[in-house]
JSON list of C-alpha atoms in Angstrom, two decimals:
[
{"chain": "A", "resi": 294, "resn": "MET", "atom": "CA", "xyz": [5.73, 219.53, 39.20]},
{"chain": "A", "resi": 295, "resn": "THR", "atom": "CA", "xyz": [7.97, 216.90, 37.91]},
{"chain": "A", "resi": 296, "resn": "THR", "atom": "CA", "xyz": [6.12, 213.71, 36.34]},
{"chain": "A", "resi": 297, "resn": "ARG", "atom": "CA", "xyz": [7.50, 210.87, 34.96]},
{"chain": "A", "resi": 298, "resn": "THR", "atom": "CA", "xyz": [7.41, 210.39, 31.25]},
{"chain": "A", "resi": 299, "resn": "ASP", "atom": "CA", "xyz": [8.46, 206.73, 31.26]},
{"chain": "A", "resi": 300, "resn": "ASP", "atom": "CA", "xyz": [5.95, 204.24, 32.97]},
{"chain": "A", "resi": 301, "resn": "ALA", "atom": "CA", "xyz": [8.82, 201.26, 33.03]},
{"chain": "A", "resi": 302, "resn": "ALA", "atom": "CA", "xyz": [9.03, 199.89, 36.88]},
{"chain": "A", "resi": 303, "resn": "PRO", "atom": "CA", "xyz": [13.03, 200.60, 37.89]},
{"chain": "A", "resi": 304, "resn": "ALA", "atom": "CA", "xyz": [14.93, 197.35, 37.07]},
{"chain": "A", "resi": 305, "resn": "ARG", "atom": "CA", "xyz": [15.54, 195.05, 40.33]},
{"chain": "A", "resi": 306, "resn": "PRO", "atom": "CA", "xyz": [18.60, 193.38, 41.01]},
{"chain": "A", "resi": 307, "resn": "VAL", "atom": "CA", "xyz": [18.65, 189.97, 39.82]},
{"chain": "A", "resi": 308, "resn": "SER", "atom": "CA", "xyz": [19.80, 187.67, 42.54]},
{"chain": "A", "resi": 309, "resn": "LEU", "atom": "CA", "xyz": [22.46, 184.96, 41.38]},
{"chain": "A", "resi": 310, "resn": "GLY", "atom": "CA", "xyz": [22.89, 183.06, 44.48]},
{"chain": "A", "resi": 311, "resn": "GLY", "atom": "CA", "xyz": [20.80, 180.14, 43.03]},
{"chain": "A", "resi": 312, "resn": "PRO", "atom": "CA", "xyz": [21.86, 180.20, 39.51]},
{"chain": "A", "resi": 313, "resn": "LEU", "atom": "CA", "xyz": [25.42, 180.05, 40.61]},
{"chain": "A", "resi": 314, "resn": "ILE", "atom": "CA", "xyz": [25.01, 177.15, 42.79]},
{"chain": "A", "resi": 315, "resn": "ARG", "atom": "CA", "xyz": [23.84, 175.16, 40.00]},
{"chain": "A", "resi": 316, "resn": "PHE", "atom": "CA", "xyz": [26.29, 176.18, 37.72]},
{"chain": "A", "resi": 317, "resn": "ARG", "atom": "CA", "xyz": [29.13, 175.20, 40.21]},
{"chain": "A", "resi": 318, "resn": "VAL", "atom": "CA", "xyz": [27.20, 171.71, 41.26]},
{"chain": "A", "resi": 319, "resn": "ALA", "atom": "CA", "xyz": [26.94, 171.46, 37.58]},
{"chain": "A", "resi": 320, "resn": "ALA", "atom": "CA", "xyz": [30.70, 172.41, 36.56]},
{"chain": "A", "resi": 321, "resn": "TYR", "atom": "CA", "xyz": [32.24, 170.05, 39.14]},
{"chain": "A", "resi": 322, "resn": "ALA", "atom": "CA", "xyz": [29.92, 167.07, 38.37]},
{"chain": "A", "resi": 323, "resn": "THR", "atom": "CA", "xyz": [30.84, 167.62, 34.23]},
{"chain": "A", "resi": 324, "resn": "GLY", "atom": "CA", "xyz": [34.72, 167.98, 35.26]},
{"chain": "A", "resi": 325, "resn": "VAL", "atom": "CA", "xyz": [34.90, 164.61, 37.28]},
{"chain": "A", "resi": 326, "resn": "ALA", "atom": "CA", "xyz": [32.62, 163.06, 34.57]},
{"chain": "A", "resi": 327, "resn": "LEU", "atom": "CA", "xyz": [35.26, 164.03, 31.58]},
{"chain": "A", "resi": 328, "resn": "LEU", "atom": "CA", "xyz": [38.16, 163.24, 34.06]},
{"chain": "A", "resi": 329, "resn": "GLY", "atom": "CA", "xyz": [36.81, 159.40, 34.26]},
{"chain": "A", "resi": 330, "resn": "LEU", "atom": "CA", "xyz": [36.16, 159.80, 30.35]},
{"chain": "A", "resi": 331, "resn": "VAL", "atom": "CA", "xyz": [39.64, 160.45, 29.43]},
{"chain": "A", "resi": 332, "resn": "VAL", "atom": "CA", "xyz": [40.64, 157.90, 31.92]},
{"chain": "A", "resi": 333, "resn": "GLU", "atom": "CA", "xyz": [38.09, 155.06, 30.59]},
{"chain": "A", "resi": 334, "resn": "MET", "atom": "CA", "xyz": [39.80, 155.93, 27.08]},
{"chain": "A", "resi": 335, "resn": "LEU", "atom": "CA", "xyz": [42.96, 155.81, 27.85]},
{"chain": "A", "resi": 336, "resn": "LEU", "atom": "CA", "xyz": [42.38, 152.36, 29.71]},
{"chain": "A", "resi": 337, "resn": "GLN", "atom": "CA", "xyz": [40.66, 150.76, 26.52]},
{"chain": "A", "resi": 338, "resn": "TYR", "atom": "CA", "xyz": [42.09, 152.48, 23.60]},
{"chain": "A", "resi": 339, "resn": "VAL", "atom": "CA", "xyz": [45.66, 153.30, 24.61]},
{"chain": "A", "resi": 340, "resn": "PHE", "atom": "CA", "xyz": [46.41, 150.22, 26.96]},
{"chain": "A", "resi": 341, "resn": "ARG", "atom": "CA", "xyz": [43.60, 147.81, 25.72]},
{"chain": "A", "resi": 342, "resn": "VAL", "atom": "CA", "xyz": [42.17, 146.64, 28.91]},
{"chain": "A", "resi": 343, "resn": "GLU", "atom": "CA", "xyz": [38.64, 145.12, 28.49]},
{"chain": "A", "resi": 344, "resn": "LEU", "atom": "CA", "xyz": [36.26, 147.31, 30.64]},
{"chain": "A", "resi": 345, "resn": "PRO", "atom": "CA", "xyz": [33.21, 146.24, 31.99]},
{"chain": "A", "resi": 346, "resn": "GLN", "atom": "CA", "xyz": [30.00, 147.48, 30.63]},
{"chain": "A", "resi": 347, "resn": "PHE", "atom": "CA", "xyz": [28.98, 149.77, 33.25]},
{"chain": "A", "resi": 348, "resn": "VAL", "atom": "CA", "xyz": [32.33, 151.70, 32.54]},
{"chain": "A", "resi": 349, "resn": "LYS", "atom": "CA", "xyz": [31.28, 152.10, 29.68]},
{"chain": "A", "resi": 350, "resn": "MET", "atom": "CA", "xyz": [28.57, 154.24, 29.71]},
{"chain": "A", "resi": 351, "resn": "ILE", "atom": "CA", "xyz": [30.44, 157.08, 31.49]},
{"chain": "A", "resi": 352, "resn": "PRO", "atom": "CA", "xyz": [30.45, 158.73, 27.89]},
{"chain": "A", "resi": 353, "resn": "MET", "atom": "CA", "xyz": [26.65, 158.69, 28.02]},
{"chain": "A", "resi": 354, "resn": "VAL", "atom": "CA", "xyz": [27.29, 160.05, 31.91]},
{"chain": "A", "resi": 355, "resn": "HIS", "atom": "CA", "xyz": [29.43, 162.91, 30.48]},
{"chain": "A", "resi": 356, "resn": "GLY", "atom": "CA", "xyz": [27.13, 164.07, 27.94]},
{"chain": "A", "resi": 357, "resn": "GLY", "atom": "CA", "xyz": [24.14, 164.34, 30.01]},
{"chain": "A", "resi": 358, "resn": "LEU", "atom": "CA", "xyz": [25.83, 166.00, 32.72]},
{"chain": "A", "resi": 359, "resn": "TYR", "atom": "CA", "xyz": [27.13, 168.82, 30.15]},
{"chain": "A", "resi": 360, "resn": "LEU", "atom": "CA", "xyz": [24.14, 169.35, 28.55]},
{"chain": "A", "resi": 361, "resn": "ILE", "atom": "CA", "xyz": [22.82, 170.18, 31.86]},
{"chain": "A", "resi": 362, "resn": "TYR", "atom": "CA", "xyz": [26.29, 172.12, 32.69]},
{"chain": "A", "resi": 363, "resn": "LEU", "atom": "CA", "xyz": [25.43, 174.09, 29.50]},
{"chain": "A", "resi": 364, "resn": "LEU", "atom": "CA", "xyz": [21.56, 174.93, 29.92]},
{"chain": "A", "resi": 365, "resn": "LEU", "atom": "CA", "xyz": [22.49, 175.99, 33.85]},
{"chain": "A", "resi": 366, "resn": "ALA", "atom": "CA", "xyz": [26.09, 178.24, 32.38]},
{"chain": "A", "resi": 367, "resn": "VAL", "atom": "CA", "xyz": [23.76, 179.84, 30.04]},
{"chain": "A", "resi": 368, "resn": "ASP", "atom": "CA", "xyz": [21.07, 180.00, 32.49]},
{"chain": "A", "resi": 369, "resn": "LEU", "atom": "CA", "xyz": [23.68, 182.01, 34.45]},
{"chain": "A", "resi": 370, "resn": "ALA", "atom": "CA", "xyz": [25.03, 183.98, 31.59]},
{"chain": "A", "resi": 371, "resn": "ILE", "atom": "CA", "xyz": [21.75, 185.62, 30.74]},
{"chain": "A", "resi": 372, "resn": "LYS", "atom": "CA", "xyz": [21.23, 186.50, 34.08]},
{"chain": "A", "resi": 373, "resn": "ALA", "atom": "CA", "xyz": [24.69, 187.86, 35.15]},
{"chain": "A", "resi": 374, "resn": "ARG", "atom": "CA", "xyz": [24.82, 189.40, 31.52]},
{"chain": "A", "resi": 375, "resn": "TRP", "atom": "CA", "xyz": [28.03, 188.33, 30.31]},
{"chain": "A", "resi": 376, "resn": "SER", "atom": "CA", "xyz": [29.92, 189.10, 27.27]},
{"chain": "A", "resi": 377, "resn": "MET", "atom": "CA", "xyz": [29.09, 186.72, 24.48]},
{"chain": "A", "resi": 378, "resn": "LYS", "atom": "CA", "xyz": [32.73, 185.57, 24.50]},
{"chain": "A", "resi": 379, "resn": "GLY", "atom": "CA", "xyz": [32.85, 185.36, 28.24]},
{"chain": "A", "resi": 380, "resn": "THR", "atom": "CA", "xyz": [29.66, 182.36, 27.75]},
{"chain": "A", "resi": 381, "resn": "LEU", "atom": "CA", "xyz": [31.81, 181.24, 25.53]},
{"chain": "A", "resi": 382, "resn": "LEU", "atom": "CA", "xyz": [34.58, 180.49, 26.81]},
{"chain": "A", "resi": 383, "resn": "VAL", "atom": "CA", "xyz": [32.48, 178.83, 29.85]},
{"chain": "A", "resi": 384, "resn": "LEU", "atom": "CA", "xyz": [30.81, 176.42, 26.93]},
{"chain": "A", "resi": 385, "resn": "VAL", "atom": "CA", "xyz": [33.61, 174.97, 26.11]},
{"chain": "A", "resi": 386, "resn": "ALA", "atom": "CA", "xyz": [35.44, 174.38, 29.67]},
{"chain": "A", "resi": 387, "resn": "GLY", "atom": "CA", "xyz": [32.65, 171.56, 30.32]},
{"chain": "A", "resi": 388, "resn": "CYS", "atom": "CA", "xyz": [34.95, 170.10, 26.94]},
{"chain": "A", "resi": 389, "resn": "ILE", "atom": "CA", "xyz": [38.49, 170.29, 28.35]},
{"chain": "A", "resi": 390, "resn": "PRO", "atom": "CA", "xyz": [40.19, 167.92, 31.12]},
{"chain": "A", "resi": 391, "resn": "PHE", "atom": "CA", "xyz": [40.15, 170.63, 34.18]},
{"chain": "A", "resi": 392, "resn": "PHE", "atom": "CA", "xyz": [39.28, 173.59, 32.52]},
{"chain": "A", "resi": 393, "resn": "SER", "atom": "CA", "xyz": [35.25, 173.69, 34.28]},
{"chain": "A", "resi": 394, "resn": "PHE", "atom": "CA", "xyz": [37.04, 173.34, 37.49]},
{"chain": "A", "resi": 395, "resn": "VAL", "atom": "CA", "xyz": [39.20, 176.19, 36.50]},
{"chain": "A", "resi": 396, "resn": "MET", "atom": "CA", "xyz": [36.17, 178.33, 35.09]},
{"chain": "A", "resi": 397, "resn": "GLU", "atom": "CA", "xyz": [34.22, 177.60, 38.00]},
{"chain": "A", "resi": 398, "resn": "ARG", "atom": "CA", "xyz": [36.54, 179.29, 40.17]},
{"chain": "A", "resi": 399, "resn": "LYS", "atom": "CA", "xyz": [36.94, 182.26, 38.02]},
{"chain": "A", "resi": 400, "resn": "VAL", "atom": "CA", "xyz": [32.68, 182.53, 37.26]},
{"chain": "A", "resi": 401, "resn": "THR", "atom": "CA", "xyz": [32.24, 182.10, 40.86]},
{"chain": "A", "resi": 402, "resn": "HIS", "atom": "CA", "xyz": [34.84, 185.07, 42.01]},
{"chain": "A", "resi": 403, "resn": "LYS", "atom": "CA", "xyz": [33.42, 187.30, 39.48]},
{"chain": "A", "resi": 404, "resn": "VAL", "atom": "CA", "xyz": [29.84, 186.87, 39.64]},
{"chain": "A", "resi": 405, "resn": "GLN", "atom": "CA", "xyz": [30.15, 187.34, 43.72]},
{"chain": "A", "resi": 406, "resn": "ALA", "atom": "CA", "xyz": [32.06, 190.61, 42.89]},
{"chain": "A", "resi": 407, "resn": "GLY", "atom": "CA", "xyz": [29.52, 191.40, 40.38]},
{"chain": "A", "resi": 408, "resn": "VAL", "atom": "CA", "xyz": [31.84, 191.49, 37.80]},
{"chain": "A", "resi": 409, "resn": "LYS", "atom": "CA", "xyz": [30.93, 191.00, 33.82]},
{"chain": "A", "resi": 410, "resn": "LEU", "atom": "CA", "xyz": [32.48, 188.05, 32.48]}
]
């Protein structure tokens, strides 16, 4: 007769569909806001264009979206069990123009393939 010594329930696989979709949306939104911020800064500081007040809110919009991006990236990293290096690389991607788009594609392919980052 065999008895089981550990009373822990077997680990159930975690579905990453929801966290991945939320991360992808946040990555695109953050990337678009960052590109808007770059354009706004170029117009304001390089070309000395006087911008309307609503355009000057782009830095705050990007900042808010980046915070959401950070939270969703950490959520996905925990659930997908990413390495610290991979997680930090994804977190920094929201601050480098175009890099959030590149990382979003890489993360999507790796998560769907079941490969850790």
